[in-house]
Coordinates of C-alpha atoms in Angstrom, one line a residue:
Chain E
M1 CA -3.2 -38.0 -2.2
E2 CA -2.3 -40.5 -5.0
K3 CA 1.3 -41.5 -5.4
T4 CA 1.4 -40.2 -9.0
Q5 CA 0.2 -36.8 -7.9
I6 CA 2.9 -36.6 -5.2
E7 CA 5.5 -37.5 -7.8
C8 CA 4.1 -34.9 -10.2
L9 CA 4.2 -32.2 -7.5
K10 CA 7.8 -33.2 -6.6
K11 CA 8.7 -32.7 -10.2
T12 CA 7.0 -29.3 -10.3
A13 CA 8.7 -28.2 -7.1
D14 CA 12.0 -29.1 -8.5
Q15 CA 11.3 -27.2 -11.7
I16 CA 10.6 -24.2 -9.5
R17 CA 13.8 -24.8 -7.6
L18 CA 15.7 -25.0 -11.0
S19 CA 14.1 -21.7 -11.9
V20 CA 15.2 -20.1 -8.6
I21 CA 18.8 -21.3 -9.3
H22 CA 18.7 -20.1 -12.9
G23 CA 17.2 -16.7 -12.0
T24 CA 19.5 -15.8 -9.1
Y25 CA 22.6 -17.1 -10.9
H26 CA 21.9 -15.0 -14.0
A27 CA 21.0 -12.0 -11.8
A28 CA 24.1 -12.5 -9.7
S29 CA 21.9 -11.5 -6.7
G30 CA 18.7 -12.4 -5.0
H31 CA 17.4 -14.7 -2.2
P32 CA 17.7 -18.4 -3.0
G33 CA 17.5 -19.8 0.5
G34 CA 14.0 -18.6 1.4
S35 CA 12.8 -19.3 -2.1
L36 CA 13.8 -22.9 -2.0
S37 CA 12.0 -23.4 1.3
I38 CA 8.6 -22.5 -0.2
A39 CA 9.0 -24.3 -3.5
D40 CA 6.9 -27.3 -2.4
L41 CA 4.2 -25.0 -1.0
L42 CA 3.9 -23.0 -4.2
A43 CA 3.9 -26.1 -6.3
Y44 CA 0.9 -27.4 -4.4
L45 CA -0.9 -24.0 -4.3
Y46 CA -0.5 -23.1 -7.9
F47 CA -1.0 -26.6 -9.3
V48 CA -3.7 -28.1 -7.0
E49 CA -5.3 -25.7 -4.7
M50 CA -5.8 -22.3 -6.3
R51 CA -8.7 -21.7 -8.7
I52 CA -6.9 -19.6 -11.3
D53 CA -6.7 -19.2 -15.0
P54 CA -3.2 -18.2 -16.4
A55 CA -4.9 -17.0 -19.6
H56 CA -6.9 -14.5 -17.5
P57 CA -4.6 -13.5 -14.6
D58 CA -6.9 -10.6 -13.5
K59 CA -10.2 -12.5 -13.3
P60 CA -12.1 -10.9 -10.4
D61 CA -13.2 -14.2 -8.8
R62 CA -9.8 -15.9 -8.9
D63 CA -8.0 -17.1 -5.8
R64 CA -5.2 -14.8 -4.8
L65 CA -1.7 -15.3 -3.4
V66 CA 0.2 -12.6 -1.6
L67 CA 3.9 -13.3 -1.2
S68 CA 4.3 -11.3 1.9
K69 CA 7.9 -12.5 2.1
G70 CA 8.5 -10.8 -1.2
H71 CA 12.2 -11.6 -1.3
A72 CA 11.2 -15.1 -2.3
A73 CA 10.2 -13.7 -5.6
P74 CA 12.3 -16.2 -7.6
A75 CA 10.1 -19.1 -6.3
L76 CA 7.0 -17.2 -7.2
Y77 CA 8.3 -16.4 -10.7
G78 CA 9.3 -20.1 -11.0
A79 CA 5.8 -21.2 -10.1
L80 CA 4.1 -18.7 -12.3
A81 CA 6.3 -19.5 -15.3
E82 CA 5.7 -23.2 -14.7
R83 CA 2.0 -22.6 -14.6
G84 CA 2.1 -20.7 -17.9
Y85 CA 1.7 -17.1 -16.9
F86 CA 4.8 -16.1 -18.8
P87 CA 7.6 -17.8 -20.8
K88 CA 10.1 -19.7 -18.7
E89 CA 13.0 -18.3 -20.7
D90 CA 12.2 -14.9 -19.2
I91 CA 13.4 -16.1 -15.8
K92 CA 17.0 -15.3 -16.8
G93 CA 16.1 -11.7 -17.0
L94 CA 15.4 -11.6 -13.3
R95 CA 16.5 -8.3 -11.7
K96 CA 17.8 -7.0 -15.0
I97 CA 17.1 -3.4 -16.2
D98 CA 14.9 -4.4 -19.2
S99 CA 13.0 -7.2 -17.5
Y100 CA 9.5 -7.2 -15.9
L101 CA 10.8 -9.6 -13.2
Q102 CA 11.7 -7.2 -10.5
G103 CA 13.8 -8.1 -7.5
H104 CA 10.6 -8.1 -5.4
P105 CA 7.1 -8.8 -6.9
D106 CA 5.5 -6.1 -8.9
M107 CA 1.8 -6.7 -9.6
K108 CA 1.7 -4.0 -12.3
G109 CA 4.4 -5.5 -14.4
T110 CA 4.2 -9.3 -13.9
P111 CA 1.2 -11.4 -14.9
G112 CA -0.1 -13.6 -12.0
V113 CA 1.4 -11.4 -9.3
D114 CA -1.5 -10.5 -7.1
M115 CA 0.2 -7.9 -4.9
S116 CA 3.4 -5.9 -4.9
T117 CA 5.4 -6.8 -1.9
G118 CA 8.9 -6.8 -0.5
S119 CA 8.8 -4.5 2.5
L120 CA 8.2 -7.1 5.1
G121 CA 5.0 -7.1 7.1
Q122 CA 2.9 -5.4 4.5
G123 CA 1.7 -8.2 2.3
I124 CA -0.4 -9.8 5.1
S125 CA -2.4 -6.6 5.5
A126 CA -3.1 -6.5 1.8
A127 CA -4.2 -10.1 2.0
C128 CA -6.6 -9.1 4.8
G129 CA -8.0 -6.4 2.5
M130 CA -8.6 -8.9 -0.3
A131 CA -10.3 -11.3 2.0
L132 CA -12.4 -8.5 3.4
A133 CA -13.4 -7.5 -0.2
A134 CA -14.5 -11.1 -0.9
K135 CA -16.6 -11.0 2.2
L136 CA -18.2 -7.7 1.5
S137 CA -18.9 -8.8 -2.1
E138 CA -20.1 -12.2 -1.0
A139 CA -17.6 -13.7 -3.4
D140 CA -16.1 -17.1 -2.6
Y141 CA -12.5 -16.5 -3.7
R142 CA -9.8 -17.4 -1.2
V143 CA -6.7 -15.5 -0.3
F144 CA -3.4 -17.1 0.5
A145 CA -0.5 -15.3 2.1
V146 CA 3.1 -16.6 2.5
L147 CA 5.1 -15.1 5.4
G148 CA 8.6 -15.6 6.6
D149 CA 9.4 -16.4 10.2
G150 CA 11.8 -13.4 10.4
E151 CA 9.0 -11.3 8.9
L152 CA 6.9 -12.0 12.1
E153 CA 9.2 -9.6 13.9
E154 CA 7.4 -6.7 12.1
G155 CA 4.7 -5.3 14.3
Q156 CA 2.3 -4.9 11.3
V157 CA 2.0 -8.6 11.0
W158 CA 0.3 -8.7 14.4
E159 CA -1.9 -5.7 13.6
A160 CA -3.0 -7.7 10.6
A161 CA -3.4 -10.9 12.7
M162 CA -5.7 -9.0 15.1
F163 CA -7.7 -7.6 12.2
A164 CA -8.2 -10.9 10.4
A165 CA -9.5 -12.6 13.5
H166 CA -11.7 -9.6 14.5
Y167 CA -13.4 -9.6 11.1
H168 CA -13.6 -13.4 10.9
L169 CA -11.7 -13.5 7.6
S170 CA -12.1 -17.3 7.1
G171 CA -11.3 -16.9 3.5
L172 CA -7.7 -16.0 4.4
C173 CA -5.0 -18.6 4.9
A174 CA -1.5 -17.6 5.9
F175 CA 1.4 -20.0 5.5
I176 CA 4.4 -19.3 7.8
D177 CA 7.7 -20.5 6.4
L178 CA 9.4 -21.4 9.6
N179 CA 12.8 -22.1 8.3
G180 CA 14.5 -20.7 11.4
L181 CA 17.0 -18.4 9.7
Q182 CA 17.1 -14.7 8.8
I183 CA 19.9 -12.6 7.3
D184 CA 21.7 -11.9 10.6
G185 CA 21.5 -15.5 11.8
P186 CA 19.1 -18.0 13.5
T187 CA 15.7 -16.4 14.2
A188 CA 15.9 -17.7 17.7
Q189 CA 19.0 -15.6 18.3
V190 CA 18.3 -12.5 16.3
M191 CA 14.8 -12.0 17.6
N192 CA 12.9 -15.0 18.9
S193 CA 9.4 -15.2 17.5
A194 CA 8.6 -18.6 19.0
P195 CA 6.2 -20.0 19.8
V196 CA 4.6 -19.0 16.5
D197 CA 1.7 -21.4 16.7
E198 CA 0.6 -20.3 20.1
K199 CA 0.9 -16.6 19.2
F200 CA -1.5 -17.0 16.2
R201 CA -3.8 -19.2 18.4
A202 CA -3.9 -16.4 21.0
F203 CA -4.7 -13.9 18.3
G204 CA -7.8 -16.0 17.4
W205 CA -6.7 -18.0 14.4
N206 CA -7.3 -21.5 13.4
V207 CA -3.7 -22.9 13.6
L208 CA -2.0 -26.0 12.1
T209 CA 1.6 -27.0 12.3
I210 CA 2.9 -29.2 9.4
D211 CA 6.0 -30.3 7.6
G212 CA 6.2 -27.7 4.8
H213 CA 7.9 -30.2 2.5
D214 CA 5.2 -32.9 2.8
F215 CA 2.5 -32.5 0.1
E216 CA 0.0 -34.6 1.9
A217 CA 0.4 -32.4 5.0
I218 CA -0.1 -29.3 2.9
E219 CA -3.2 -30.8 1.4
R220 CA -4.6 -31.7 4.9
A221 CA -3.9 -28.1 6.0
C222 CA -5.8 -26.8 3.0
V223 CA -8.7 -29.1 3.8
A224 CA -8.7 -27.8 7.4
F225 CA -8.7 -24.3 6.0
H226 CA -11.7 -24.9 3.8
A227 CA -13.5 -26.5 6.8
C228 CA -13.0 -23.5 9.1
T229 CA -15.7 -20.9 8.5
D230 CA -15.3 -18.4 11.3
K231 CA -11.5 -17.8 11.7
P232 CA -8.5 -17.1 9.5
T233 CA -6.2 -20.0 9.2
A234 CA -2.4 -20.0 9.9
V235 CA -0.4 -22.9 8.7
V236 CA 2.9 -23.0 10.5
M237 CA 5.3 -24.9 8.2
N238 CA 8.5 -26.4 9.5
T239 CA 10.8 -26.1 6.6
T240 CA 14.5 -26.2 5.6
K241 CA 16.0 -23.0 4.2
G242 CA 17.7 -23.8 0.9
K243 CA 15.7 -27.1 0.6
G244 CA 16.7 -29.2 -2.3
V245 CA 20.2 -27.9 -2.9
S246 CA 22.5 -29.8 -0.6
Y247 CA 25.0 -27.2 0.2
M248 CA 22.4 -24.5 0.7
E249 CA 20.3 -26.5 3.2
G250 CA 20.2 -24.9 6.6
K251 CA 22.9 -22.4 5.7
V252 CA 22.1 -18.7 6.6
N253 CA 24.6 -17.4 4.1
W254 CA 22.4 -18.5 1.2
H255 CA 19.6 -16.1 2.5
G256 CA 20.6 -13.3 0.1
A257 CA 23.5 -14.6 -2.0
A258 CA 23.4 -15.9 -5.5
P259 CA 25.1 -19.0 -6.6
K260 CA 28.4 -18.5 -8.5
Q261 CA 29.4 -20.5 -11.6
E262 CA 30.6 -23.6 -9.6
D263 CA 27.7 -23.5 -7.1
Y264 CA 25.3 -23.1 -10.0
E265 CA 26.6 -26.1 -11.8
I266 CA 26.4 -28.3 -8.7
A267 CA 22.8 -27.1 -7.9
V268 CA 21.7 -27.6 -11.5
A269 CA 23.3 -31.1 -11.6
E270 CA 21.6 -32.1 -8.3
I271 CA 18.1 -30.9 -9.4
T272 CA 18.3 -32.2 -12.9
A273 CA 19.5 -35.6 -11.6
R274 CA 16.5 -35.7 -9.3
L275 CA 14.2 -34.6 -12.1
A276 CA 15.5 -37.4 -14.3
E277 CA 14.8 -39.8 -11.3
E278 CA 11.3 -38.3 -10.8
G279 CA 10.6 -38.6 -14.6
R280 CA 10.9 -42.3 -14.5
Chain O
M1 CA -15.6 37.9 5.6
M2 CA -16.6 38.0 9.3
D3 CA -20.2 37.1 8.5
T4 CA -19.3 34.2 6.2
K5 CA -20.5 30.8 7.3
K6 CA -17.7 28.6 8.6
I7 CA -17.5 24.8 8.3
A8 CA -14.5 22.5 9.0
T9 CA -13.5 20.6 5.9
R10 CA -13.5 17.4 7.9
E11 CA -17.3 17.9 8.3
A12 CA -17.7 18.3 4.6
Y13 CA -15.6 15.1 4.1
G14 CA -17.9 13.1 6.4
D15 CA -20.9 14.4 4.6
A16 CA -19.4 13.7 1.2
L17 CA -18.7 10.1 2.1
V18 CA -22.3 9.6 3.0
E19 CA -23.5 11.4 -0.2
F20 CA -21.3 9.5 -2.6
G21 CA -21.6 6.2 -0.6
A22 CA -25.1 5.9 -2.1
K23 CA -23.7 6.0 -5.6
Y24 CA -20.3 4.3 -5.5
D25 CA -18.9 1.1 -4.0
I26 CA -16.7 2.9 -1.4
V27 CA -15.5 1.3 1.8
V28 CA -14.4 3.6 4.6
L29 CA -11.6 2.6 7.0
D30 CA -10.8 4.3 10.2
A31 CA -8.3 3.8 13.0
D32 CA -10.4 4.5 16.1
L33 CA -11.0 8.1 15.3
A34 CA -14.3 8.0 13.5
E35 CA -15.8 10.6 15.8
A36 CA -13.0 13.0 15.0
T37 CA -12.4 12.3 11.3
K38 CA -16.2 12.4 10.8
T39 CA -16.3 9.0 9.1
I40 CA -18.8 8.2 11.9
K41 CA -21.4 9.8 9.6
F42 CA -20.7 7.1 7.0
R43 CA -20.7 4.4 9.7
K44 CA -24.2 5.5 10.7
A45 CA -25.4 5.4 7.1
Y46 CA -23.6 2.3 5.8
P47 CA -22.4 0.3 8.9
E48 CA -21.5 -2.7 6.8
R49 CA -19.1 -0.7 4.7
H50 CA -17.3 1.1 7.5
I51 CA -14.4 -0.9 8.9
D52 CA -12.7 0.2 12.1
C53 CA -9.2 -1.0 12.0
G54 CA -8.4 -0.1 15.6
I55 CA -5.3 1.9 16.4
A56 CA -3.2 0.3 13.7
E57 CA -2.6 2.7 10.8
G58 CA 0.0 0.7 9.0
N59 CA -2.3 -2.3 8.7
M60 CA -5.2 0.0 7.8
I61 CA -3.4 1.3 4.7
G62 CA -2.4 -2.3 3.8
V63 CA -6.0 -3.4 4.1
A64 CA -7.0 -0.5 1.9
A65 CA -4.5 -1.6 -0.7
G66 CA -5.9 -5.1 -0.6
L67 CA -9.5 -3.8 -1.0
A68 CA -8.4 -1.7 -3.9
A69 CA -6.6 -4.6 -5.5
A70 CA -9.9 -6.5 -5.3
G71 CA -11.8 -3.7 -7.0
K72 CA -13.2 -1.6 -4.1
I73 CA -12.8 2.1 -3.6
P74 CA -11.4 2.4 -0.1
F75 CA -11.1 5.7 1.9
A76 CA -8.7 5.3 4.7
S77 CA -9.0 7.9 7.4
T78 CA -7.0 9.0 10.4
F79 CA -5.2 12.1 11.5
A80 CA -2.7 13.5 8.9
M81 CA 0.1 12.7 11.3
F82 CA -0.7 9.0 11.5
A83 CA -1.5 8.6 7.8
A84 CA 1.3 10.5 6.1
G85 CA 3.6 10.1 9.1
R86 CA 3.3 6.7 10.7
A87 CA 2.0 4.9 7.6
F88 CA 4.2 6.7 5.1
E89 CA 5.9 3.5 4.0
Q90 CA 2.7 1.5 3.6
I91 CA 1.3 4.4 1.4
R92 CA 4.6 4.4 -0.6
N93 CA 5.0 0.7 -1.0
S94 CA 1.6 -1.0 -0.7
V95 CA -0.5 1.8 -2.3
A96 CA 1.5 4.1 -4.6
Y97 CA 4.1 1.7 -6.0
P98 CA 1.3 -0.5 -7.5
H99 CA -0.8 2.7 -8.1
L100 CA -3.8 1.2 -6.3
N101 CA -7.0 3.0 -6.1
V102 CA -6.8 4.0 -2.5
K103 CA -8.0 7.4 -1.2
I104 CA -6.5 8.7 2.0
G105 CA -8.8 11.1 3.9
A106 CA -6.4 12.6 6.4
T107 CA -8.0 15.0 8.8
H108 CA -6.5 17.2 11.5
G109 CA -3.8 18.4 9.2
G110 CA -1.6 21.3 10.3
I111 CA -1.4 23.5 13.4
T112 CA -5.2 24.1 13.7
V113 CA -5.4 20.8 15.6
G114 CA -4.9 23.3 18.4
E115 CA -4.7 22.2 22.0
D116 CA -3.4 18.6 21.4
G117 CA -0.1 20.1 20.5
A118 CA 3.0 19.1 18.4
T119 CA 2.6 15.3 18.3
H120 CA -0.8 15.7 16.6
Q121 CA -0.1 18.7 14.4
C122 CA 1.2 17.4 11.1
L123 CA 3.2 20.0 9.3
E124 CA 5.0 17.7 6.9
D125 CA 2.3 15.6 5.3
L126 CA 1.9 17.5 2.0
G127 CA 5.7 17.5 1.6
V128 CA 6.2 13.8 2.1
M129 CA 3.1 12.8 0.1
R130 CA 4.2 15.0 -2.8
T131 CA 7.5 13.2 -3.1
I132 CA 5.7 9.9 -3.9
P133 CA 5.5 9.2 -7.6
G134 CA 1.9 9.2 -9.0
M135 CA 0.3 10.5 -5.8
V136 CA -2.4 13.2 -6.1
V137 CA -2.2 15.6 -3.2
V138 CA -5.0 18.0 -2.3
N139 CA -5.6 20.4 0.5
P140 CA -9.1 21.9 0.0
A141 CA -9.8 25.5 1.0
D142 CA -13.4 25.2 2.1
A143 CA -16.3 22.8 2.6
V144 CA -17.5 23.1 -1.0
E145 CA -14.1 22.3 -2.3
A146 CA -13.7 19.4 0.1
R147 CA -16.9 17.8 -1.1
A148 CA -15.8 18.3 -4.7
A149 CA -12.4 16.8 -4.0
V150 CA -13.9 13.7 -2.6
E151 CA -16.0 13.3 -5.7
A152 CA -13.0 13.9 -7.9
A153 CA -11.0 11.3 -6.0
I154 CA -13.7 8.7 -6.5
R155 CA -13.9 9.4 -10.2
Y156 CA -10.1 9.2 -10.5
Q157 CA -8.3 5.8 -10.8
G158 CA -5.3 5.9 -8.5
P159 CA -4.0 7.0 -5.1
V160 CA -5.1 10.3 -3.7
Y161 CA -4.1 12.1 -0.5
L162 CA -6.8 14.5 0.8
R163 CA -6.0 16.8 3.7
F164 CA -8.8 18.1 5.8
G165 CA -8.9 20.4 8.7
R166 CA -10.3 20.3 12.2
Y167 CA -11.0 24.0 12.5
P168 CA -14.0 25.7 10.9
V169 CA -13.1 27.8 7.8
P170 CA -15.1 30.3 5.8
V171 CA -17.2 28.9 2.9
L172 CA -15.7 30.5 -0.2
Y173 CA -17.5 28.8 -3.0
G174 CA -21.1 28.4 -4.2
A175 CA -22.9 25.3 -5.3
D176 CA -21.8 25.9 -8.9
Y177 CA -18.2 25.4 -8.1
T178 CA -16.3 23.0 -10.2
F179 CA -13.0 21.3 -9.1
A180 CA -10.4 19.4 -10.9
F181 CA -7.0 18.0 -9.9
G182 CA -4.2 20.1 -11.2
R183 CA -6.3 23.2 -11.8
G184 CA -5.7 26.3 -9.7
V185 CA -8.5 28.8 -9.0
K186 CA -8.0 32.5 -9.4
M187 CA -9.7 34.2 -6.5
T188 CA -8.7 37.8 -7.2
D189 CA -7.1 39.6 -10.1
G190 CA -4.0 41.7 -9.5
S191 CA -0.8 42.8 -11.2
D192 CA 1.6 43.6 -8.4
V193 CA 2.1 40.4 -6.6
T194 CA 0.8 36.7 -6.8
I195 CA -0.3 35.1 -3.5
V196 CA -0.5 31.3 -3.9
A197 CA -2.3 29.6 -1.0
N198 CA -4.2 26.4 -0.1
G199 CA -6.3 25.0 2.7
I200 CA -7.2 27.3 5.5
M201 CA -4.7 29.9 4.2
V202 CA -6.8 30.7 1.1
S203 CA -9.3 32.8 3.1
I204 CA -6.5 34.4 5.0
A205 CA -4.7 35.2 1.7
L206 CA -7.9 37.0 0.6
E207 CA -7.8 39.0 3.8
A208 CA -4.2 39.9 3.0
A209 CA -5.3 41.0 -0.5
D210 CA -7.7 43.4 1.1
L211 CA -5.0 44.8 3.4
L212 CA -2.7 45.2 0.3
K213 CA -5.5 46.9 -1.7
A214 CA -5.8 49.5 1.0
D215 CA -2.2 50.3 0.4
G216 CA -2.8 50.5 -3.4
I217 CA -1.2 47.1 -4.1
G218 CA -3.0 44.7 -6.4
A219 CA -2.7 41.0 -5.3
E220 CA -3.6 38.1 -7.4
V221 CA -4.7 35.3 -5.1
L222 CA -4.6 31.8 -6.4
N223 CA -6.1 28.8 -4.6
F224 CA -3.8 25.9 -5.3
S225 CA -5.6 23.2 -3.3
S226 CA -4.3 20.7 -5.8
I227 CA -0.6 20.8 -4.8
K228 CA 0.2 17.8 -7.0
P229 CA -0.4 18.0 -9.8
L230 CA 0.3 21.7 -9.7
D231 CA -1.3 24.2 -12.1
E232 CA 2.1 25.3 -13.5
Q233 CA 0.4 27.2 -16.4
M234 CA -1.7 29.4 -14.1
L235 CA 1.2 29.9 -11.8
L236 CA 3.7 30.9 -14.5
A237 CA 1.2 33.2 -16.2
S238 CA 0.5 35.0 -13.0
S239 CA 4.2 35.2 -11.8
A240 CA 5.2 36.5 -15.3
K241 CA 2.5 39.2 -14.9
T242 CA 3.2 40.3 -11.3
G243 CA 6.9 39.5 -11.1
A244 CA 6.6 38.6 -7.4
V245 CA 5.2 35.6 -5.6
V246 CA 4.2 34.8 -2.0
T247 CA 3.1 31.4 -0.9
A248 CA 0.9 30.8 2.2
E249 CA 0.4 27.3 3.7
E250 CA -0.5 25.7 7.0
H251 CA 2.6 23.5 6.7
N252 CA 6.3 23.6 7.2
I253 CA 7.7 26.0 4.5
I254 CA 10.0 23.1 3.6
G255 CA 8.5 20.6 1.2
G256 CA 4.9 21.8 0.8
L257 CA 3.2 24.4 -1.4
G258 CA 6.0 26.9 -1.0
S259 CA 8.6 24.5 -2.2
A260 CA 6.4 23.3 -5.1
V261 CA 5.8 26.9 -6.2
A262 CA 9.5 27.8 -5.8
E263 CA 10.6 24.7 -7.8
C264 CA 8.3 25.6 -10.7
V265 CA 9.0 29.4 -10.8
G266 CA 12.7 28.8 -10.2
E267 CA 12.9 26.3 -13.0
Y268 CA 10.9 28.1 -15.7
A269 CA 10.8 31.8 -15.0
P270 CA 12.6 33.0 -11.8
V271 CA 11.1 35.8 -9.8
P272 CA 11.2 36.3 -6.0
V273 CA 9.2 33.7 -4.1
L274 CA 8.7 34.3 -0.4
R275 CA 7.1 31.6 1.8
V276 CA 4.6 32.1 4.6
G277 CA 4.1 29.0 6.7
V278 CA 5.5 27.3 9.7
Q279 CA 9.2 28.2 9.7
D280 CA 10.7 24.7 10.2
R281 CA 9.4 24.4 13.7
F282 CA 7.2 22.0 15.6
G283 CA 3.8 23.2 16.8
K284 CA 2.6 23.4 20.4
S285 CA -0.6 23.5 22.4
G286 CA -2.8 26.6 22.2
T287 CA -6.1 27.9 20.8
V288 CA -6.2 28.1 17.1
P289 CA -6.2 31.9 16.9
A290 CA -3.2 32.1 19.3
L291 CA -1.3 29.5 17.3
M292 CA -2.0 31.2 14.0
E293 CA -0.7 34.4 15.4
A294 CA 2.3 32.8 17.1
Y295 CA 3.4 30.9 13.9
G296 CA 2.9 33.8 11.6
L297 CA 0.0 32.3 9.7
T298 CA -1.8 35.7 9.4
A299 CA -3.0 38.1 6.8
G300 CA -0.6 40.7 8.2
E301 CA 2.4 38.3 7.6
I302 CA 1.3 37.6 4.1
A303 CA 0.9 41.3 3.3
A304 CA 4.3 42.1 4.8
K305 CA 6.0 39.3 2.7
A306 CA 4.1 40.5 -0.3
K307 CA 5.6 44.0 0.1
L308 CA 9.1 42.4 0.6
A309 CA 8.6 40.3 -2.6
I310 CA 7.6 43.4 -4.5
A311 CA 10.7 45.3 -3.2
R312 CA 12.9 42.5 -4.5
K313 CA 11.6 42.6 -8.0
G314 CA 14.4 42.8 -10.6

């Protein structure tokens, strides 16, 4: 990947992060921690990888993304707004009564949202259904799913994992956001899902482990996904919850708490300073 | 009635999938029960469009949601207990909330599952499905109506819950029968009492009407296979005329047809509404006739409740 592209993606990811902070601050609720940990991934997917057209969000042959960890909706909305699916100023309506930006993604109300999610474990099954539909129709669109590591505790994830391998859904790529924290504490303590990579491998998936904040690693994972023609791909991403906002990084209390005025100002100052740096 | 041909509605479901599979881009999902749900007929005809999901109903409903989101018309089949019960939340959140075009073909509804007993006899499905916004809920009375309901579900854009039975039931309708969601069917005219039934209880309600007739009581039997939407107009016209209503369902009396009818009549034009059905109990093992008798799902019970309803008229 060229250096200019990396710089460009960093900037995009920071715009998404800014959107996460704006949205959750104005909503006075929401999930910033797990949104910030996938900002880099969504920047890459929506700006490099996915074959999509924001002017035609329902195009039948588009690539699809299912945010199975639906509580990271602020990051998804940030990416979609940045990509031009809807105006960026609408972000401040997040979670408000008259807004189409629901607390968790609503495919009926929000352009660019491919599946309604929020109840953990369900999105990956829907992603399987979409990948199966592509296979049955001999269409070549790809389906991306983004899961949380806490979400892996849901049994349905493993029903879906079995299904995807059984039907050789090679058009499906699941990114696992291994940030190590869930609401009640460290995932290793609440309900240890490790080793995640070995579990997916045992279920018959093509598995890669990467640094989820490294664009070149994400790109390599996508190349490996394209190259694999008989298995679904799982990309286990080591990430930092709250990535990009110093006081949120690695802190479980920012899983489901919105920044207050002072926190908000610090976060915005940090990100805008970085954007100014990146802009040079 | 005794000489009438009997066919289980699940058989008609399997046949209808094959028939309409030739014309429509339907995909049939099953959860290791294809022999029992009769989707095996579709598997034989269109193996590439029959997807066995294994014993994993939650995932099956999610896969159906994804297929529908990508433009397919999925029929997801398992027993009513594991569709409306185990996969309730997947139906609610992954299918109904985004109003996806998923059809749930739930077989083995009610107590007529028989010998398998309580764990497999779903008596709550119509009630829980009815509480989900935008869900169409249908419990066909015979094989002809079951076929028609499958076709209506295919032509309709949105989620539909279809309940089919394991036990053979009399064929009530001819080939000219037309079906529509939200439309009741008047089976007999009467001015003394209204009997509203669906599923297997429609033919039993007709037997009850014969019993009542012998006592000089005119019963108007309505087939409300479409429990949601409910044909409120037909119900209220009939209840206003007769002034007494009895419901008959192979379901808990809480939440299903009896509740739907009582809600409507109570809200718009109250008259006595008595409910025949399973009286808030679990089922148990037994032959179907023995179970129907033990749980009061009989023509005699309907007739007795009809007389009671008539006695309570204001």
